[in-house]
XYZ file of C-alpha atoms in Angstrom:
367
model
C -27.580 0.650 3.575
C -24.183 1.176 2.220
C -23.486 3.845 3.759
C -21.195 6.581 2.003
C -19.582 8.407 4.205
C -16.021 9.611 4.385
C -13.999 8.854 7.334
C -11.287 11.642 8.320
C -8.286 11.139 10.775
C -6.870 13.828 12.381
C -4.035 15.802 12.018
C -0.105 15.248 14.195
C 3.108 16.404 13.194
C 6.276 13.879 13.170
C 8.710 15.916 15.055
C 11.766 18.021 12.698
C 14.333 15.709 13.280
C 12.285 13.134 10.519
C 13.113 16.560 7.679
C 16.836 15.704 8.315
C 16.064 11.812 7.759
C 14.549 12.803 4.623
C 16.648 15.069 2.448
C 20.615 14.004 1.986
C 23.318 16.658 2.579
C 23.929 17.635 -1.652
C 20.825 17.659 -3.044
C 20.905 18.634 -6.767
C 18.326 20.474 -8.370
C 16.713 20.837 -12.373
C 14.067 22.914 -14.456
C 14.661 26.652 -13.096
C 13.945 25.002 -9.213
C 16.181 26.866 -6.389
C 17.708 24.423 -4.403
C 16.714 23.663 -1.436
C 18.221 24.651 1.660
C 21.127 22.971 3.029
C 21.368 24.852 6.022
C 18.482 22.292 7.934
C 21.580 19.255 7.241
C 23.619 21.983 11.238
C 20.853 21.776 13.078
C 21.698 19.104 15.911
C 19.624 15.439 15.267
C 17.071 14.540 17.650
C 17.146 10.647 17.218
C 21.010 8.486 17.583
C 23.601 9.900 14.665
C 23.511 6.624 13.078
C 19.703 7.515 11.911
C 20.587 10.655 10.836
C 22.327 9.813 7.399
C 20.184 9.708 4.581
C 20.999 9.283 0.688
C 22.000 11.912 -2.422
C 18.857 12.961 -3.206
C 17.909 14.886 -7.585
C 14.895 16.942 -6.725
C 12.778 17.404 -10.218
C 9.732 19.378 -10.662
C 6.653 18.040 -13.014
C 8.039 18.425 -16.490
C 4.090 16.739 -16.622
C 1.869 19.911 -18.436
C -0.874 21.245 -16.880
C -13.305 -25.254 -4.529
C -14.332 -27.655 -1.816
C -17.139 -29.962 -1.287
C -17.907 -28.639 2.778
C -16.509 -25.147 3.640
C -14.431 -24.921 6.508
C -14.348 -21.759 8.207
C -10.954 -20.459 11.128
C -11.164 -17.396 12.571
C -7.895 -16.019 14.489
C -7.686 -12.926 16.886
C -3.490 -13.162 18.024
C -3.547 -10.759 20.624
C -0.243 -9.022 20.158
C 1.682 -6.076 22.532
C 1.932 -3.904 19.017
C -0.398 -4.521 17.162
C -4.430 -4.129 18.033
C -7.434 -5.257 15.764
C -8.427 -2.388 13.498
C -11.941 -0.966 11.702
C -10.449 -0.775 8.590
C -11.074 -4.469 6.804
C -9.586 -6.273 3.491
C -10.994 -9.194 2.072
C -10.266 -10.670 -0.936
C -12.313 -13.996 -2.522
C -10.847 -16.078 -5.566
C -10.435 -19.611 -6.265
C -6.970 -21.138 -4.869
C -4.145 -23.392 -6.948
C -6.326 -25.694 -6.057
C -8.300 -28.939 -6.643
C -10.706 -30.430 -5.081
C -12.552 -33.244 -6.203
C -11.740 -31.691 -9.678
C -13.524 -28.386 -9.199
C -11.163 -25.183 -8.104
C -11.376 -24.008 -4.135
C -12.557 -21.225 -3.539
C -11.940 -19.193 -0.204
C -13.378 -16.264 1.161
C -10.454 -14.401 3.603
C -10.391 -11.437 6.008
C -8.408 -9.959 7.676
C -7.223 -6.022 8.967
C -4.994 -3.546 8.956
C -2.693 -4.878 11.492
C -3.059 -8.913 10.263
C -4.276 -9.732 13.997
C -8.005 -10.871 12.864
C -7.665 -13.655 10.269
C -10.598 -15.058 9.565
C -11.124 -17.812 6.068
C -13.612 -19.648 5.143
C -13.467 -22.511 1.847
C -16.647 -22.512 -0.395
C -18.790 -24.900 -2.413
C -17.246 -23.630 -6.552
C -21.194 -23.895 -6.785
C -22.400 -21.562 -4.031
C -19.954 -18.733 -5.231
C -21.941 -15.604 -5.313
C -22.269 -12.461 -3.342
C -25.035 -13.441 -1.221
C -22.497 -16.046 0.002
C -19.620 -13.508 0.560
C -22.554 -11.259 2.844
C -23.173 -14.016 4.933
C -19.292 -14.367 5.951
C -18.257 -11.253 6.448
C -21.767 -10.054 8.205
C -21.207 -13.200 10.367
C -17.483 -12.039 10.650
C -18.113 -8.554 11.662
C -20.906 -10.021 14.283
C -18.768 -12.436 16.329
C -15.581 -9.246 15.878
C -15.100 -7.244 18.424
C -14.028 -4.365 16.777
C -16.232 -3.600 14.412
C -15.256 -2.065 10.330
C -16.124 0.912 8.827
C -14.021 1.067 6.056
C -13.443 -2.706 3.823
C -10.620 -2.480 1.401
C -10.543 -5.228 -1.618
C -8.293 -5.219 -4.619
C -8.592 -8.131 -6.526
C -10.397 -6.331 -9.778
C -11.631 -9.714 -11.581
C -13.788 -9.802 -8.475
C -15.436 -6.524 -8.613
C -19.167 -6.851 -9.130
C -19.488 -9.514 -7.002
C -17.938 -7.870 -3.607
C -19.641 -4.373 -4.142
C -22.854 -5.969 -4.359
C -22.022 -7.618 -1.797
C -21.096 -5.006 0.065
C -23.253 -2.509 -1.104
C -25.783 -3.494 2.202
C -23.713 -3.906 4.436
C -23.275 -0.521 6.730
C -19.619 -0.195 5.641
C -17.313 1.922 3.533
C -16.522 -0.334 0.725
C -13.204 0.605 -0.821
C -11.794 -0.797 -4.188
C -7.656 -0.847 -3.609
C -3.750 -1.929 -3.937
C -3.419 -1.152 0.316
C -4.575 -4.335 1.472
C -0.839 -5.318 3.026
C -2.133 -7.256 5.849
C -4.191 -9.835 2.457
C -1.151 -9.434 0.795
C 0.999 -10.846 3.254
C -0.790 -13.060 4.466
C -1.777 -14.885 0.904
C 2.087 -14.703 0.327
C 2.183 -16.760 3.198
C -0.639 -18.989 2.280
C 0.976 -19.824 -1.839
C 4.001 -20.618 0.467
C 3.342 -22.378 2.977
C -0.180 -23.521 2.472
C -1.474 -24.521 -0.325
C 2.033 -26.738 -2.252
C 0.989 -29.339 1.317
C -2.668 -28.860 0.060
C -3.579 -32.563 -1.638
C -4.404 -30.954 -5.140
C -2.451 -28.060 -5.550
C -1.654 -27.433 -9.204
C 1.263 -25.394 -9.372
C 0.358 -23.926 -12.913
C -2.576 -22.919 -11.403
C -0.793 -20.271 -9.667
C -1.581 -16.863 -10.806
C 0.289 -14.145 -12.567
C -0.182 -10.079 -13.291
C 1.203 -8.162 -15.302
C 1.650 -5.153 -13.899
C 4.632 -7.389 -12.417
C 6.496 -6.570 -14.691
C 6.991 -3.115 -16.077
C 8.368 -4.465 -19.584
C 4.103 -6.496 -19.304
C 2.423 -3.506 -18.194
C 0.494 -2.395 -21.410
C -1.270 0.244 -19.226
C -0.312 3.873 -19.511
C -0.554 6.295 -16.882
C -3.130 8.920 -17.175
C -2.619 12.887 -16.001
C -2.736 12.858 -12.729
C -5.215 15.362 -10.910
C -4.675 19.241 -10.373
C -5.694 18.767 -6.484
C -2.503 15.850 -6.249
C 0.064 17.959 -8.655
C 3.380 18.958 -5.876
C 6.242 21.535 -7.304
C 9.121 20.238 -6.505
C 9.141 15.719 -5.913
C 12.673 14.723 -4.424
C 14.059 10.708 -4.084
C 14.796 10.642 -0.438
C 15.179 7.584 1.979
C 14.831 6.314 5.512
C 16.007 4.316 8.004
C 13.546 0.692 8.383
C 14.897 1.360 12.138
C 12.465 4.236 12.514
C 9.202 2.831 11.310
C 10.199 -0.078 14.533
C 8.416 -0.892 17.605
C 11.058 2.198 19.610
C 11.100 3.987 16.320
C 10.500 7.549 15.884
C 7.212 6.870 13.597
C 4.207 5.398 14.121
C 0.294 5.815 12.901
C 0.278 8.804 16.516
C 2.192 10.890 14.937
C 1.819 10.914 10.609
C -0.835 13.087 10.785
C -2.877 12.006 7.156
C -1.454 8.995 5.967
C -1.259 5.269 6.888
C 1.611 2.903 7.282
C 1.241 -0.881 6.298
C 3.223 -3.486 8.273
C 6.545 -4.306 7.540
C 8.043 -8.101 7.680
C 9.821 -9.063 10.943
C 12.508 -10.704 7.996
C 13.569 -7.455 6.529
C 17.156 -6.190 8.275
C 16.527 -3.571 10.648
C 19.711 -1.352 9.690
C 18.301 -1.120 5.834
C 17.641 2.394 4.566
C 13.566 2.550 3.058
C 13.065 4.542 -0.292
C 10.832 6.865 -0.258
C 9.163 10.186 -2.659
C 9.385 13.510 -1.136
C 6.916 15.988 -2.385
C 7.054 19.388 -1.926
C 4.568 22.033 -2.304
C 2.642 25.006 -0.792
C -0.352 23.310 -0.749
C 0.451 20.337 1.618
C -2.247 19.991 3.260
C -5.068 20.211 0.741
C -2.434 17.917 -1.572
C -1.772 15.618 1.474
C -5.659 15.430 2.127
C -6.755 15.139 -1.601
C -3.956 12.368 -1.458
C -5.208 10.120 1.279
C -8.354 9.874 -0.661
C -7.622 8.415 -4.380
C -6.334 5.274 -2.202
C -2.526 5.531 -3.323
C -0.339 2.429 -3.423
C 2.475 3.285 -3.997
C 5.356 4.979 -6.713
C 6.628 2.622 -9.276
C 9.625 4.263 -11.560
C 9.711 3.080 -15.567
C 13.344 2.593 -16.519
C 12.503 1.707 -19.789
C 9.937 4.912 -20.663
C 11.886 7.045 -18.278
C 8.698 8.213 -16.085
C 7.420 7.954 -12.522
C 3.770 7.459 -11.527
C 2.054 6.730 -8.120
C -0.030 3.556 -8.129
C -3.887 4.483 -7.229
C -7.467 2.510 -6.575
C -6.968 -1.118 -8.115
C -5.491 0.101 -11.282
C -4.812 3.605 -12.000
C -1.824 4.557 -12.900
C -1.217 9.112 -13.026
C 2.098 9.833 -14.599
C 3.844 11.533 -11.992
C 6.350 13.276 -13.746
C 9.281 12.277 -17.053
C 13.384 11.197 -16.241
C 16.299 12.665 -17.714
C 19.612 10.853 -17.424
C 20.048 11.854 -13.221
C 17.339 11.434 -12.650
C 16.573 8.162 -14.143
C 19.627 7.092 -12.115
C 18.183 8.261 -9.134
C 14.674 6.836 -9.657
C 17.224 3.189 -10.091
C 19.009 3.240 -6.433
C 15.090 4.082 -6.220
C 13.488 0.458 -7.417
C 16.818 -1.243 -6.475
C 16.144 -0.314 -2.893
C 12.345 -0.877 -2.945
C 13.491 -4.565 -4.582
C 15.393 -5.076 -1.273
C 12.408 -4.595 0.973
C 10.002 -6.785 -0.846
C 8.087 -3.470 -3.002
C 8.352 -0.954 1.074
C 8.531 1.969 0.209
C 7.378 6.328 1.008
C 4.942 9.366 0.408
C 5.723 12.367 2.532
C 4.283 15.833 1.208
C 5.632 18.784 3.275
C 5.191 22.706 2.451
C 8.591 22.748 1.895
C 11.922 21.347 3.659
C 11.679 22.845 7.275
C 7.987 22.014 7.367
C 6.388 18.655 8.895
C 4.705 16.559 6.547
C 1.988 17.818 6.403
C 0.950 13.596 5.214
C 2.899 11.077 5.465
C 2.401 6.979 3.995
C 4.138 3.677 3.655
C 3.500 1.203 1.033
C 4.514 -1.949 -0.057
C 4.357 -2.468 -4.145
C 2.233 -6.261 -3.880
C 3.405 -8.232 -5.887
C 2.750 -10.713 -8.927
C 0.791 -13.358 -8.276
C -0.963 -13.050 -5.055
């Protein structure tokens, strides 16, 4: 039977050095909120000086009122010093841009959040159903040393079939775009595997209107009060802090998640992010953890900042004035430079440790 239990994460804190990194020396304010206290920037940094410089930020308030003829299976379990298998799994079942005997190639991909476990099984097009999908999932669970507690899937077109398949598996099924390891794997296969296969058709590569704000016809919905902060700021952190040897890792972020980081990103780059300041930091971080927050997106044409959640929900966080829009331009440009990588931190005030921290990546279109 499908378990409906909700997983929890023990809270830990990131050292106070993170606050120095999060907020720049010069901060503008708006809408009558008092400036953030600049005195913290004279505090001794607990890390190398080259890591203590952050971009100038603008604090702004929430301005919104309250197919193959034969099956093949591949099971990989690669070991890494930094990464271990996890109980958070990610799943996809969809057709690929390849024709086999005139029919679409269908694949089931299963990985975990660290990208260590990888399972790929092809299905004939006449056997694409919830029963076959459940069989593959159950066989993978049986053969895996680390069993899943949660399985996330991002593809809305396959929601019903995947949801039915998971309903009889003892895991928490979560429709979510927080399938970062899966997205990286799909990008790799789209780039290196499918184009080399006989029957590959570039015209079959899918497109996603959500990847282009001018084509995105969704209307952001009102942000629930439980997710509403009192102040927001565009900020940045050195990418090196998230890499091996850095000071931010899964053990000290408390409520939150860290997505995998591509090894080809420049280590001296800065990751753009958003800080949410609220007197209800712990409560808001807990609520945010349950929304499957997938990212933040600034729509420069509409002058809005939105939070992306679950498969397709978009919450309106704030409207942007001219100054804030300029900050949003830098935010989006920084995301583009690092393949969509960005973060959000929730904290009580500028002197407090984060109550929740998420390193996120905007899922690219065409997967």
